[in-house]
XYZ file of C-alpha atoms in Angstrom:
209
model
C 21.782 8.139 -6.841
C 24.703 6.041 -8.364
C 25.446 2.747 -7.524
C 28.444 3.926 -5.212
C 25.957 6.288 -3.201
C 23.552 3.496 -2.644
C 26.262 1.281 -1.435
C 27.489 3.847 0.900
C 23.899 4.238 2.182
C 23.362 0.666 2.762
C 26.463 0.197 4.484
C 25.610 3.061 6.939
C 22.278 1.829 7.536
C 23.816 -1.681 8.263
C 26.356 -0.018 10.592
C 23.700 1.572 12.574
C 21.834 -1.419 12.886
C 24.608 -3.615 13.689
C 25.705 -1.116 16.526
C 22.101 -0.795 17.759
C 21.831 -5.021 17.977
C 25.152 -4.700 19.790
C 23.642 -2.358 22.566
C 20.591 -4.543 22.461
C 22.505 -7.621 23.355
C 23.774 -5.837 26.431
C 20.159 -4.747 27.606
C 19.580 -1.618 26.173
C 15.945 -1.453 25.352
C 16.079 1.888 23.226
C 18.734 0.162 21.105
C 16.203 -2.652 20.471
C 13.822 -0.205 19.384
C 16.285 1.074 16.873
C 16.948 -2.193 15.477
C 13.175 -2.689 15.151
C 12.325 0.717 13.345
C 15.120 -0.241 10.906
C 14.015 -3.678 10.027
C 10.432 -3.352 10.525
C 9.580 -1.990 7.170
C 11.216 -4.519 4.970
C 10.488 -7.267 7.109
C 6.325 -6.627 6.838
C 6.763 -5.852 2.665
C 8.629 -9.213 2.716
C 5.707 -11.033 4.889
C 3.238 -9.457 2.720
C 4.755 -10.869 -0.388
C 4.448 -14.198 1.185
C 1.297 -14.625 3.205
C -0.856 -12.093 0.845
C -1.511 -8.137 0.854
C -3.538 -8.199 3.818
C -1.190 -5.804 5.820
C -2.759 -6.707 9.385
C -2.051 -10.528 8.694
C 1.720 -9.563 7.793
C 2.006 -7.366 10.850
C 0.674 -10.279 13.058
C 3.214 -12.815 11.546
C 5.569 -9.989 12.119
C 4.611 -9.566 16.003
C 5.154 -13.474 16.060
C 8.396 -13.162 14.355
C 9.820 -10.345 16.812
C 8.505 -12.426 19.670
C 11.267 -14.976 18.852
C 13.710 -12.616 17.833
C 13.607 -10.816 21.043
C 13.812 -14.408 22.974
C 16.849 -15.507 21.115
C 18.499 -11.907 20.813
C 21.527 -13.266 22.746
C 22.160 -16.010 20.327
C 22.561 -14.057 17.335
C 26.395 -13.360 16.069
C 26.754 -10.918 13.011
C 26.636 -7.713 11.751
C 23.901 -5.406 10.736
C 23.036 -7.246 7.439
C 23.493 -10.473 9.150
C 20.652 -9.314 11.595
C 18.465 -8.531 8.544
C 19.064 -12.198 7.266
C 18.286 -13.582 10.479
C 15.080 -11.864 11.207
C 14.142 -12.822 7.570
C 14.880 -16.324 8.289
C 12.683 -16.414 11.677
C 9.718 -14.547 9.657
C 9.801 -16.817 6.727
C 9.442 -19.450 9.236
C 6.535 -17.829 10.814
C 4.980 -17.067 7.466
C 4.992 -20.794 6.684
C 3.442 -21.707 10.099
C 0.611 -19.144 9.398
C 0.247 -20.664 5.901
C -0.092 -24.189 6.896
C -2.208 -23.101 10.047
C -4.761 -21.675 7.691
C -4.244 -24.110 4.891
C -3.710 -21.168 2.197
C -1.059 -21.189 -0.192
C 0.596 -18.309 -1.364
C -0.771 -16.845 -4.246
C -0.273 -19.545 -7.139
C 0.982 -16.952 -9.783
C 3.716 -15.950 -7.586
C 5.019 -18.244 -4.482
C 4.086 -21.797 -5.615
C 3.332 -24.521 -3.165
C 7.042 -25.676 -3.270
C 8.156 -22.509 -1.603
C 7.368 -24.456 1.423
C 10.069 -26.985 0.807
C 12.496 -24.318 2.172
C 15.420 -24.872 -0.540
C 18.206 -10.429 -3.937
C 20.188 -5.639 -7.288
C 21.036 -2.362 -7.866
C 20.049 -0.008 -11.164
C 17.635 -2.580 -12.302
C 15.665 -2.501 -9.051
C 15.760 1.143 -8.905
C 14.704 1.522 -12.651
C 11.903 -0.992 -11.970
C 10.505 -0.108 -8.477
C 11.121 3.540 -8.179
C 8.281 4.083 -10.533
C 5.574 2.639 -8.650
C 4.294 2.622 -5.059
C 5.056 0.107 -2.443
C 1.616 -1.363 -3.121
C 1.678 -1.676 -6.782
C 5.135 -3.069 -6.425
C 4.102 -5.788 -4.313
C 1.177 -6.533 -6.435
C 3.384 -6.934 -9.463
C 6.127 -9.044 -7.261
C 3.047 -11.278 -6.310
C 2.678 -12.257 -10.251
C 6.307 -13.510 -10.691
C 7.374 -17.075 -10.565
C 7.698 -18.019 -6.791
C 11.656 -18.223 -6.862
C 11.940 -14.635 -8.431
C 9.602 -13.309 -6.514
C 11.002 -14.370 -2.971
C 14.475 -13.507 -4.688
C 13.420 -10.074 -5.533
C 11.670 -9.422 -1.968
C 14.820 -10.108 -0.006
C 16.944 -8.358 -2.427
C 15.091 -5.294 -2.810
C 12.421 -4.949 0.088
C 14.507 -6.797 3.064
C 17.734 -5.214 1.694
C 19.890 -8.385 1.676
C 22.647 -8.999 -0.605
C 22.819 -12.251 -2.787
C 24.776 -14.099 -0.341
C 22.429 -13.607 2.881
C 19.601 -13.774 0.739
C 20.658 -17.490 -0.389
C 21.260 -18.143 3.232
C 17.627 -17.474 3.773
C 16.217 -19.499 1.219
C 18.993 -22.251 1.332
C 20.243 -21.427 -2.453
C 23.304 -20.878 -4.018
C 24.052 -16.893 -4.349
C 24.223 -17.365 -8.017
C 21.022 -18.840 -8.192
C 19.544 -16.075 -6.177
C 21.331 -13.457 -8.341
C 19.784 -15.074 -11.378
C 16.248 -15.243 -9.771
C 16.279 -11.607 -8.695
C 17.768 -10.201 -12.210
C 15.019 -12.074 -13.928
C 12.337 -10.910 -11.961
C 13.255 -7.188 -11.743
C 13.735 -7.662 -15.537
C 10.174 -8.806 -15.905
C 8.868 -6.425 -13.575
C 10.602 -3.631 -16.073
C 8.799 -5.032 -18.766
C 5.366 -4.994 -17.321
C 6.106 -1.421 -16.288
C 6.629 -1.038 -20.164
C 9.566 0.810 -19.269
C 12.832 -1.345 -20.065
C 15.129 1.766 -20.268
C 18.501 0.925 -19.217
C 17.580 -3.028 -18.211
C 20.192 -4.526 -20.318
C 19.760 -8.177 -21.475
C 23.517 -9.453 -20.573
C 22.439 -11.759 -17.978
C 22.983 -11.755 -14.068
C 26.165 -10.322 -13.681
C 25.896 -7.049 -12.540
C 24.051 -8.550 -9.757
C 26.659 -10.265 -8.450
C 28.364 -7.256 -6.923
C 27.408 -6.675 -3.040
C 25.398 -3.462 -2.069
């Protein structure tokens, strides 16, 4: 699918999510279930990148996050993508709480300890990630430097654009675009497939999906 088609699909998904969130804020429980269905897969994938590949732990952390999301839903203001970013921020905080409680660091090769200091792509991500399963993708992402790993998780797995991912991480959008670009380029190289992954820097990632 071309970039235009991908963008339209993402926009349609976020429009559906935004509408569901608005209804859920009015007390529609079925709408909250729709929002959960749209957000949960990416959220769990992101959490598995933060707390490790044990899906059960990631699910437990996600459940804690959803309790907070449900409790504070009335305070949320924004659209569908804004909701993805808001939920990712809450989930990130719960993941960091879990790591502190367990006194476990993120995988040293991926998310280093300075992640706890709390400071996102189009064709390149498709080329790199369409070749492998989710399990393989998460394993490869875990081997990236922490800034690249988390940027890739937020951009590709959660589905945020660079400004939204930057808000989650407390960084500038340009820094997130660069980290995501470099991370995805490394993934493509590790897959032994660099077709179409150009060396002209992070410029293409500056476009919103």
